[in-house]
Amino acid sequence: MILNTEYDVLIIGSGAAGLSLALTLAEHTKVLILSKGPLESGSTAYAQGGISAVLSENDSFDSHVDDTLNAGGGLCDIETVRFTVKHAPERIAWLIEQGVPFTQIKNKQGKLEYHLTREGGHSHRRVIHAEDATGHAVVASLIPKVIAHPNIDVLERHISIDLITGKKLGYQTQRCLGAYIFNIDTGKILAIRSRFTILATGGAGKAYLYTSNPDSSTGDGIAMSWRAGCRVANMEFIQFHPTCFYHPDAKSFLISEAVRGEGGQLLLPDGSRFMDKFDKRAELAPRDIVARAIDHEMKRLGCDYVFLDISHKSADFITQHFPNIYQKCLDFGYDMTCEPIPVVPAAHYTCGGVVTNHDGQTDVAGLYAVGEVAFTGLHGANRMASNSLLECLVFAHAAAENILQQFDNVPYPPQVPEWDESRVTDSDEEVVVSHNWEELRRFMWDYVGIVRTTKRLQRAKHRIDLLLREIDEYYSNFHITNDLLELRNLTQVSDLIIRSALMRKESRGLHYTLNYPNPAPLAHNTVLIPD
Ligand SMILES: Cc1cc2nc3c(=O)[nH]c(=O)nc-3n(C[C@H](O)[C@H](O)[C@H](O)COP(=O)(O)OP(=O)(O)OC[C@H]3O[C@@H](n4cnc5c(N)ncnc54)[C@H](O)[C@@H]3O)c2cc1C
């Protein structure tokens, strides 16, 4: 239920970034937090592995910094990396204070200590985790506190449509004044005014046909900020996970890389192995090489998936090592103890986003972006595993401090106009929305996916220009629906991805193009500036 239309702080998004920011600010300010679905519907709840931080005596900040820089392919911002790494231990301590049940083990002296795992790219054990469901443990600890807090109002099933800015209202100064939000259940649109507005809307994996991301990852924050006049950077760097379970109903279901680590083999539809043609480490090659090899074979053969087979191991071994994956595959009719399972690479993480500084501030005064939606310079051309939840926490805290410092000097915004629906009607052509959703995600997958060429990108650009025009016209004429809002944002973000990919005339990190297979001598960010 909406209690108010005026808040100190409006937080759009309830993942690790939004929840931690809300709890930090709520001691001093009145906060509204929005979510498109239930509060736990973002990517955060899906995170399995954990959160990186230097927590062991054998580890060091320098080592965490070096590993992040190595993964980032020469494009990380070193100051951002240092800033993030330095603040990591205190953010983990905060999560522990909030009651996140990180996994503990007994050390040699019989004392309990937090268990740290080691993931790809990390030279030390530094990934703190809660079994294999870290993100779920984080949201399960933070959500009840957010709901119970007297200074936090929560609106689920509400979508922010667009930011309200001074310039849009004809003021001389450009400041974010709040947002228009759409109630999915009633179709009503509210204008929320806020002294500070935070985009914590997550990534844009849904731009692709296959993704490990939940339905909420439609790049809304990136699209809204772009329309409000913010710079957006490095959108071409989309991280693909090599193995997502292929099944029409098995949304966002990752097959852990540990299956390959324990001897799982990738097979073509005729049952032959292929990874050794691409890398001498075969199935144990790094994530991006495996994803690229699968993509190459799928495009060459025109098939929709390849197979992952670990059935040569004993049934006991498989069920003991992979109880969740085994059960989930079984639920969908595949018994991995005696048959291969169909897999496909999937868009997993959006490295680029809205340009921010170390306080999470964007180019528009009063507007912040935190978490996967933001481009801080931390990930460079490739994100190192478990650095993303960390980025949410570190920058949420920095943004909260910055907001509190300015708090007394920023007045409430003036009244803003109600949403005008006088010139739109009910659509008699909903098929346009569903058709364009499918078309967009298919051509993004085929032409702007793991392996790119200039020709494919140009084809995609041609199609996206048509879609942008068609959706713009549709948006101007018909009543809003949540599908239309998400499609509009995905189309906008896909355009930014394609434009960035066309601008990068080299292969670096996650951007691989057959036309420019090598990195250029000088690394640079791709920064797009709105008109
Ligand atoms: C399967 C999977 C496994 C992962 N494993 C790890 C891991 O082990 N370690 C790690 O560090 N990272 C991992 N990641 C990445 C990490 O989970 C995400 O980067 C991180 O959770 C993003 O958090 P966030 O708060 O930025 O956004 P999210 O958690 O995605 O939350 C976004 C929120 O914004 C809301 N929202 C979006 N648009 C709107 C709108 N227009 N109006 C209102 N609300 C809106 C959504 O409803 C949601 O509440 C994983 C990701 C996936 C998908």
JSON list of N, CA, C and O in Angstrom, two decimals, residues 183-221:
[
{"chain": "A", "resi": 183, "resn": "ASN", "atom": "N", "xyz": [1.74, 0.60, -11.11]},
{"chain": "A", "resi": 183, "resn": "ASN", "atom": "CA", "xyz": [1.28, -0.51, -10.28]},
{"chain": "A", "resi": 183, "resn": "ASN", "atom": "C", "xyz": [0.83, -1.65, -11.20]},
{"chain": "A", "resi": 183, "resn": "ASN", "atom": "O", "xyz": [-0.14, -1.51, -11.95]},
{"chain": "A", "resi": 184, "resn": "ILE", "atom": "N", "xyz": [1.56, -2.76, -11.15]},
{"chain": "A", "resi": 184, "resn": "ILE", "atom": "CA", "xyz": [1.30, -3.86, -12.10]},
{"chain": "A", "resi": 184, "resn": "ILE", "atom": "C", "xyz": [-0.12, -4.41, -11.91]},
{"chain": "A", "resi": 184, "resn": "ILE", "atom": "O", "xyz": [-0.77, -4.82, -12.87]},
{"chain": "A", "resi": 185, "resn": "ASP", "atom": "N", "xyz": [-0.64, -4.39, -10.69]},
{"chain": "A", "resi": 185, "resn": "ASP", "atom": "CA", "xyz": [-1.94, -5.01, -10.44]},
{"chain": "A", "resi": 185, "resn": "ASP", "atom": "C", "xyz": [-3.12, -4.11, -10.80]},
{"chain": "A", "resi": 185, "resn": "ASP", "atom": "O", "xyz": [-4.14, -4.59, -11.29]},
{"chain": "A", "resi": 186, "resn": "THR", "atom": "N", "xyz": [-2.97, -2.80, -10.59]},
{"chain": "A", "resi": 186, "resn": "THR", "atom": "CA", "xyz": [-4.12, -1.92, -10.85]},
{"chain": "A", "resi": 186, "resn": "THR", "atom": "C", "xyz": [-3.96, -1.11, -12.14]},
{"chain": "A", "resi": 186, "resn": "THR", "atom": "O", "xyz": [-4.92, -0.53, -12.63]},
{"chain": "A", "resi": 187, "resn": "GLY", "atom": "N", "xyz": [-2.74, -1.05, -12.67]},
{"chain": "A", "resi": 187, "resn": "GLY", "atom": "CA", "xyz": [-2.51, -0.23, -13.87]},
{"chain": "A", "resi": 187, "resn": "GLY", "atom": "C", "xyz": [-2.41, 1.26, -13.56]},
{"chain": "A", "resi": 187, "resn": "GLY", "atom": "O", "xyz": [-2.23, 2.08, -14.45]},
{"chain": "A", "resi": 188, "resn": "LYS", "atom": "N", "xyz": [-2.48, 1.62, -12.26]},
{"chain": "A", "resi": 188, "resn": "LYS", "atom": "CA", "xyz": [-2.41, 3.06, -11.88]},
{"chain": "A", "resi": 188, "resn": "LYS", "atom": "C", "xyz": [-0.96, 3.54, -11.93]},
{"chain": "A", "resi": 188, "resn": "LYS", "atom": "O", "xyz": [-0.03, 2.78, -11.65]},
{"chain": "A", "resi": 189, "resn": "ILE", "atom": "N", "xyz": [-0.80, 4.83, -12.22]},
{"chain": "A", "resi": 189, "resn": "ILE", "atom": "CA", "xyz": [0.55, 5.41, -12.28]},
{"chain": "A", "resi": 189, "resn": "ILE", "atom": "C", "xyz": [0.66, 6.53, -11.24]},
{"chain": "A", "resi": 189, "resn": "ILE", "atom": "O", "xyz": [-0.20, 7.40, -11.17]},
{"chain": "A", "resi": 190, "resn": "LEU", "atom": "N", "xyz": [1.71, 6.45, -10.43]},
{"chain": "A", "resi": 190, "resn": "LEU", "atom": "CA", "xyz": [1.92, 7.43, -9.36]},
{"chain": "A", "resi": 190, "resn": "LEU", "atom": "C", "xyz": [3.17, 8.26, -9.64]},
{"chain": "A", "resi": 190, "resn": "LEU", "atom": "O", "xyz": [4.15, 7.74, -10.20]},
{"chain": "A", "resi": 191, "resn": "ALA", "atom": "N", "xyz": [3.14, 9.51, -9.21]},
{"chain": "A", "resi": 191, "resn": "ALA", "atom": "CA", "xyz": [4.37, 10.31, -9.25]},
{"chain": "A", "resi": 191, "resn": "ALA", "atom": "C", "xyz": [4.95, 10.32, -7.83]},
{"chain": "A", "resi": 191, "resn": "ALA", "atom": "O", "xyz": [4.28, 10.79, -6.90]},
{"chain": "A", "resi": 192, "resn": "ILE", "atom": "N", "xyz": [6.15, 9.78, -7.66]},
{"chain": "A", "resi": 192, "resn": "ILE", "atom": "CA", "xyz": [6.81, 9.81, -6.35]},
{"chain": "A", "resi": 192, "resn": "ILE", "atom": "C", "xyz": [7.89, 10.88, -6.38]},
{"chain": "A", "resi": 192, "resn": "ILE", "atom": "O", "xyz": [8.78, 10.85, -7.25]},
{"chain": "A", "resi": 193, "resn": "ARG", "atom": "N", "xyz": [7.83, 11.82, -5.45]},
{"chain": "A", "resi": 193, "resn": "ARG", "atom": "CA", "xyz": [8.88, 12.84, -5.36]},
{"chain": "A", "resi": 193, "resn": "ARG", "atom": "C", "xyz": [9.89, 12.45, -4.30]},
{"chain": "A", "resi": 193, "resn": "ARG", "atom": "O", "xyz": [9.50, 11.95, -3.24]},
{"chain": "A", "resi": 194, "resn": "SER", "atom": "N", "xyz": [11.16, 12.68, -4.59]},
{"chain": "A", "resi": 194, "resn": "SER", "atom": "CA", "xyz": [12.18, 12.28, -3.61]},
{"chain": "A", "resi": 194, "resn": "SER", "atom": "C", "xyz": [13.35, 13.26, -3.66]},
{"chain": "A", "resi": 194, "resn": "SER", "atom": "O", "xyz": [13.67, 13.81, -4.73]},
{"chain": "A", "resi": 195, "resn": "ARG", "atom": "N", "xyz": [13.97, 13.45, -2.51]},
{"chain": "A", "resi": 195, "resn": "ARG", "atom": "CA", "xyz": [15.15, 14.33, -2.49]},
{"chain": "A", "resi": 195, "resn": "ARG", "atom": "C", "xyz": [16.33, 13.64, -3.16]},
{"chain": "A", "resi": 195, "resn": "ARG", "atom": "O", "xyz": [17.16, 14.26, -3.79]},
{"chain": "A", "resi": 196, "resn": "PHE", "atom": "N", "xyz": [16.40, 12.33, -2.97]},
{"chain": "A", "resi": 196, "resn": "PHE", "atom": "CA", "xyz": [17.47, 11.53, -3.60]},
{"chain": "A", "resi": 196, "resn": "PHE", "atom": "C", "xyz": [16.83, 10.29, -4.22]},
{"chain": "A", "resi": 196, "resn": "PHE", "atom": "O", "xyz": [15.94, 9.69, -3.61]},
{"chain": "A", "resi": 197, "resn": "THR", "atom": "N", "xyz": [17.32, 9.91, -5.40]},
{"chain": "A", "resi": 197, "resn": "THR", "atom": "CA", "xyz": [16.77, 8.72, -6.07]},
{"chain": "A", "resi": 197, "resn": "THR", "atom": "C", "xyz": [17.93, 7.78, -6.41]},
{"chain": "A", "resi": 197, "resn": "THR", "atom": "O", "xyz": [18.97, 8.23, -6.91]},
{"chain": "A", "resi": 198, "resn": "ILE", "atom": "N", "xyz": [17.73, 6.51, -6.12]},
{"chain": "A", "resi": 198, "resn": "ILE", "atom": "CA", "xyz": [18.81, 5.54, -6.38]},
{"chain": "A", "resi": 198, "resn": "ILE", "atom": "C", "xyz": [18.32, 4.46, -7.32]},
{"chain": "A", "resi": 198, "resn": "ILE", "atom": "O", "xyz": [17.29, 3.81, -7.08]},
{"chain": "A", "resi": 199, "resn": "LEU", "atom": "N", "xyz": [19.07, 4.24, -8.39]},
{"chain": "A", "resi": 199, "resn": "LEU", "atom": "CA", "xyz": [18.81, 3.12, -9.28]},
{"chain": "A", "resi": 199, "resn": "LEU", "atom": "C", "xyz": [19.58, 1.92, -8.75]},
{"chain": "A", "resi": 199, "resn": "LEU", "atom": "O", "xyz": [20.81, 1.96, -8.68]},
{"chain": "A", "resi": 200, "resn": "ALA", "atom": "N", "xyz": [18.87, 0.88, -8.36]},
{"chain": "A", "resi": 200, "resn": "ALA", "atom": "CA", "xyz": [19.52, -0.37, -7.91]},
{"chain": "A", "resi": 200, "resn": "ALA", "atom": "C", "xyz": [18.83, -1.51, -8.63]},
{"chain": "A", "resi": 200, "resn": "ALA", "atom": "O", "xyz": [18.39, -2.49, -8.02]},
{"chain": "A", "resi": 201, "resn": "THR", "atom": "N", "xyz": [18.70, -1.35, -9.95]},
{"chain": "A", "resi": 201, "resn": "THR", "atom": "CA", "xyz": [17.79, -2.16, -10.76]},
{"chain": "A", "resi": 201, "resn": "THR", "atom": "C", "xyz": [18.44, -3.40, -11.38]},
{"chain": "A", "resi": 201, "resn": "THR", "atom": "O", "xyz": [17.78, -4.11, -12.14]},
{"chain": "A", "resi": 202, "resn": "GLY", "atom": "N", "xyz": [19.73, -3.65, -11.11]},
{"chain": "A", "resi": 202, "resn": "GLY", "atom": "CA", "xyz": [20.36, -4.86, -11.62]},
{"chain": "A", "resi": 202, "resn": "GLY", "atom": "C", "xyz": [20.74, -4.76, -13.09]},
{"chain": "A", "resi": 202, "resn": "GLY", "atom": "O", "xyz": [20.79, -3.67, -13.67]},
{"chain": "A", "resi": 203, "resn": "GLY", "atom": "N", "xyz": [21.01, -5.93, -13.71]},
{"chain": "A", "resi": 203, "resn": "GLY", "atom": "CA", "xyz": [21.58, -5.97, -15.06]},
{"chain": "A", "resi": 203, "resn": "GLY", "atom": "C", "xyz": [20.54, -6.12, -16.16]},
{"chain": "A", "resi": 203, "resn": "GLY", "atom": "O", "xyz": [19.35, -5.84, -15.96]},
{"chain": "A", "resi": 204, "resn": "ALA", "atom": "N", "xyz": [21.03, -6.57, -17.34]},
{"chain": "A", "resi": 204, "resn": "ALA", "atom": "CA", "xyz": [20.18, -6.58, -18.53]},
{"chain": "A", "resi": 204, "resn": "ALA", "atom": "C", "xyz": [20.26, -7.91, -19.28]},
{"chain": "A", "resi": 204, "resn": "ALA", "atom": "O", "xyz": [20.15, -7.96, -20.50]},
{"chain": "A", "resi": 205, "resn": "GLY", "atom": "N", "xyz": [20.46, -9.01, -18.54]},
{"chain": "A", "resi": 205, "resn": "GLY", "atom": "CA", "xyz": [20.62, -10.32, -19.18]},
{"chain": "A", "resi": 205, "resn": "GLY", "atom": "C", "xyz": [19.45, -10.71, -20.06]},
{"chain": "A", "resi": 205, "resn": "GLY", "atom": "O", "xyz": [19.60, -11.48, -21.02]},
{"chain": "A", "resi": 206, "resn": "LYS", "atom": "N", "xyz": [18.24, -10.16, -19.77]},
{"chain": "A", "resi": 206, "resn": "LYS", "atom": "CA", "xyz": [17.08, -10.57, -20.54]},
{"chain": "A", "resi": 206, "resn": "LYS", "atom": "C", "xyz": [17.10, -10.05, -21.97]},
{"chain": "A", "resi": 206, "resn": "LYS", "atom": "O", "xyz": [16.21, -10.36, -22.77]},
{"chain": "A", "resi": 207, "resn": "ALA", "atom": "N", "xyz": [18.11, -9.24, -22.32]},
{"chain": "A", "resi": 207, "resn": "ALA", "atom": "CA", "xyz": [18.24, -8.84, -23.72]},
{"chain": "A", "resi": 207, "resn": "ALA", "atom": "C", "xyz": [18.58, -10.04, -24.59]},
{"chain": "A", "resi": 207, "resn": "ALA", "atom": "O", "xyz": [18.46, -9.98, -25.82]},
{"chain": "A", "resi": 208, "resn": "TYR", "atom": "N", "xyz": [19.01, -11.13, -23.98]},
{"chain": "A", "resi": 208, "resn": "TYR", "atom": "CA", "xyz": [19.44, -12.31, -24.74]},
{"chain": "A", "resi": 208, "resn": "TYR", "atom": "C", "xyz": [18.47, -13.47, -24.57]},
{"chain": "A", "resi": 208, "resn": "TYR", "atom": "O", "xyz": [17.84, -13.62, -23.51]},
{"chain": "A", "resi": 209, "resn": "LEU", "atom": "N", "xyz": [18.39, -14.27, -25.63]},
{"chain": "A", "resi": 209, "resn": "LEU", "atom": "CA", "xyz": [17.47, -15.41, -25.64]},
{"chain": "A", "resi": 209, "resn": "LEU", "atom": "C", "xyz": [17.73, -16.34, -24.46]},
{"chain": "A", "resi": 209, "resn": "LEU", "atom": "O", "xyz": [16.80, -16.82, -23.82]},
{"chain": "A", "resi": 210, "resn": "TYR", "atom": "N", "xyz": [19.02, -16.59, -24.18]},
{"chain": "A", "resi": 210, "resn": "TYR", "atom": "CA", "xyz": [19.35, -17.46, -23.05]},
{"chain": "A", "resi": 210, "resn": "TYR", "atom": "C", "xyz": [20.06, -16.62, -21.99]},
{"chain": "A", "resi": 210, "resn": "TYR", "atom": "O", "xyz": [21.02, -15.91, -22.30]},
{"chain": "A", "resi": 211, "resn": "THR", "atom": "N", "xyz": [19.58, -16.72, -20.78]},
{"chain": "A", "resi": 211, "resn": "THR", "atom": "CA", "xyz": [20.20, -15.96, -19.69]},
{"chain": "A", "resi": 211, "resn": "THR", "atom": "C", "xyz": [20.04, -16.69, -18.37]},
{"chain": "A", "resi": 211, "resn": "THR", "atom": "O", "xyz": [19.05, -17.40, -18.16]},
{"chain": "A", "resi": 212, "resn": "SER", "atom": "N", "xyz": [21.02, -16.51, -17.51]},
{"chain": "A", "resi": 212, "resn": "SER", "atom": "CA", "xyz": [20.92, -17.05, -16.15]},
{"chain": "A", "resi": 212, "resn": "SER", "atom": "C", "xyz": [20.15, -16.07, -15.25]},
{"chain": "A", "resi": 212, "resn": "SER", "atom": "O", "xyz": [19.87, -16.38, -14.10]},
{"chain": "A", "resi": 213, "resn": "ASN", "atom": "N", "xyz": [19.83, -14.90, -15.77]},
{"chain": "A", "resi": 213, "resn": "ASN", "atom": "CA", "xyz": [19.22, -13.84, -14.94]},
{"chain": "A", "resi": 213, "resn": "ASN", "atom": "C", "xyz": [17.72, -14.07, -14.77]},
{"chain": "A", "resi": 213, "resn": "ASN", "atom": "O", "xyz": [17.07, -14.64, -15.64]},
{"chain": "A", "resi": 214, "resn": "PRO", "atom": "N", "xyz": [17.17, -13.56, -13.67]},
{"chain": "A", "resi": 214, "resn": "PRO", "atom": "CA", "xyz": [15.71, -13.64, -13.51]},
{"chain": "A", "resi": 214, "resn": "PRO", "atom": "C", "xyz": [15.00, -12.65, -14.43]},
{"chain": "A", "resi": 214, "resn": "PRO", "atom": "O", "xyz": [15.63, -11.78, -15.04]},
{"chain": "A", "resi": 215, "resn": "ASP", "atom": "N", "xyz": [13.67, -12.75, -14.47]},
{"chain": "A", "resi": 215, "resn": "ASP", "atom": "CA", "xyz": [12.89, -11.91, -15.39]},
{"chain": "A", "resi": 215, "resn": "ASP", "atom": "C", "xyz": [13.06, -10.42, -15.15]},
{"chain": "A", "resi": 215, "resn": "ASP", "atom": "O", "xyz": [12.84, -9.61, -16.04]},
{"chain": "A", "resi": 216, "resn": "SER", "atom": "N", "xyz": [13.47, -10.04, -13.92]},
{"chain": "A", "resi": 216, "resn": "SER", "atom": "CA", "xyz": [13.56, -8.61, -13.62]},
{"chain": "A", "resi": 216, "resn": "SER", "atom": "C", "xyz": [14.74, -7.91, -14.31]},
{"chain": "A", "resi": 216, "resn": "SER", "atom": "O", "xyz": [14.79, -6.69, -14.36]},
{"chain": "A", "resi": 217, "resn": "SER", "atom": "N", "xyz": [15.68, -8.70, -14.87]},
{"chain": "A", "resi": 217, "resn": "SER", "atom": "CA", "xyz": [16.92, -8.09, -15.40]},
{"chain": "A", "resi": 217, "resn": "SER", "atom": "C", "xyz": [16.72, -7.55, -16.80]},
{"chain": "A", "resi": 217, "resn": "SER", "atom": "O", "xyz": [17.27, -8.08, -17.78]},
{"chain": "A", "resi": 218, "resn": "THR", "atom": "N", "xyz": [15.93, -6.49, -16.92]},
{"chain": "A", "resi": 218, "resn": "THR", "atom": "CA", "xyz": [15.63, -5.94, -18.25]},
{"chain": "A", "resi": 218, "resn": "THR", "atom": "C", "xyz": [16.29, -4.57, -18.46]},
{"chain": "A", "resi": 218, "resn": "THR", "atom": "O", "xyz": [15.83, -3.79, -19.29]},
{"chain": "A", "resi": 219, "resn": "GLY", "atom": "N", "xyz": [17.32, -4.29, -17.69]},
{"chain": "A", "resi": 219, "resn": "GLY", "atom": "CA", "xyz": [18.10, -3.08, -17.94]},
{"chain": "A", "resi": 219, "resn": "GLY", "atom": "C", "xyz": [17.34, -1.78, -17.72]},
{"chain": "A", "resi": 219, "resn": "GLY", "atom": "O", "xyz": [17.71, -0.73, -18.27]},
{"chain": "A", "resi": 220, "resn": "ASP", "atom": "N", "xyz": [16.29, -1.81, -16.90]},
{"chain": "A", "resi": 220, "resn": "ASP", "atom": "CA", "xyz": [15.43, -0.61, -16.75]},
{"chain": "A", "resi": 220, "resn": "ASP", "atom": "C", "xyz": [16.22, 0.61, -16.26]},
{"chain": "A", "resi": 220, "resn": "ASP", "atom": "O", "xyz": [16.02, 1.72, -16.75]},
{"chain": "A", "resi": 221, "resn": "GLY", "atom": "N", "xyz": [17.10, 0.39, -15.28]},
{"chain": "A", "resi": 221, "resn": "GLY", "atom": "CA", "xyz": [17.83, 1.52, -14.71]},
{"chain": "A", "resi": 221, "resn": "GLY", "atom": "C", "xyz": [18.76, 2.16, -15.72]},
{"chain": "A", "resi": 221, "resn": "GLY", "atom": "O", "xyz": [18.90, 3.40, -15.77]}
]
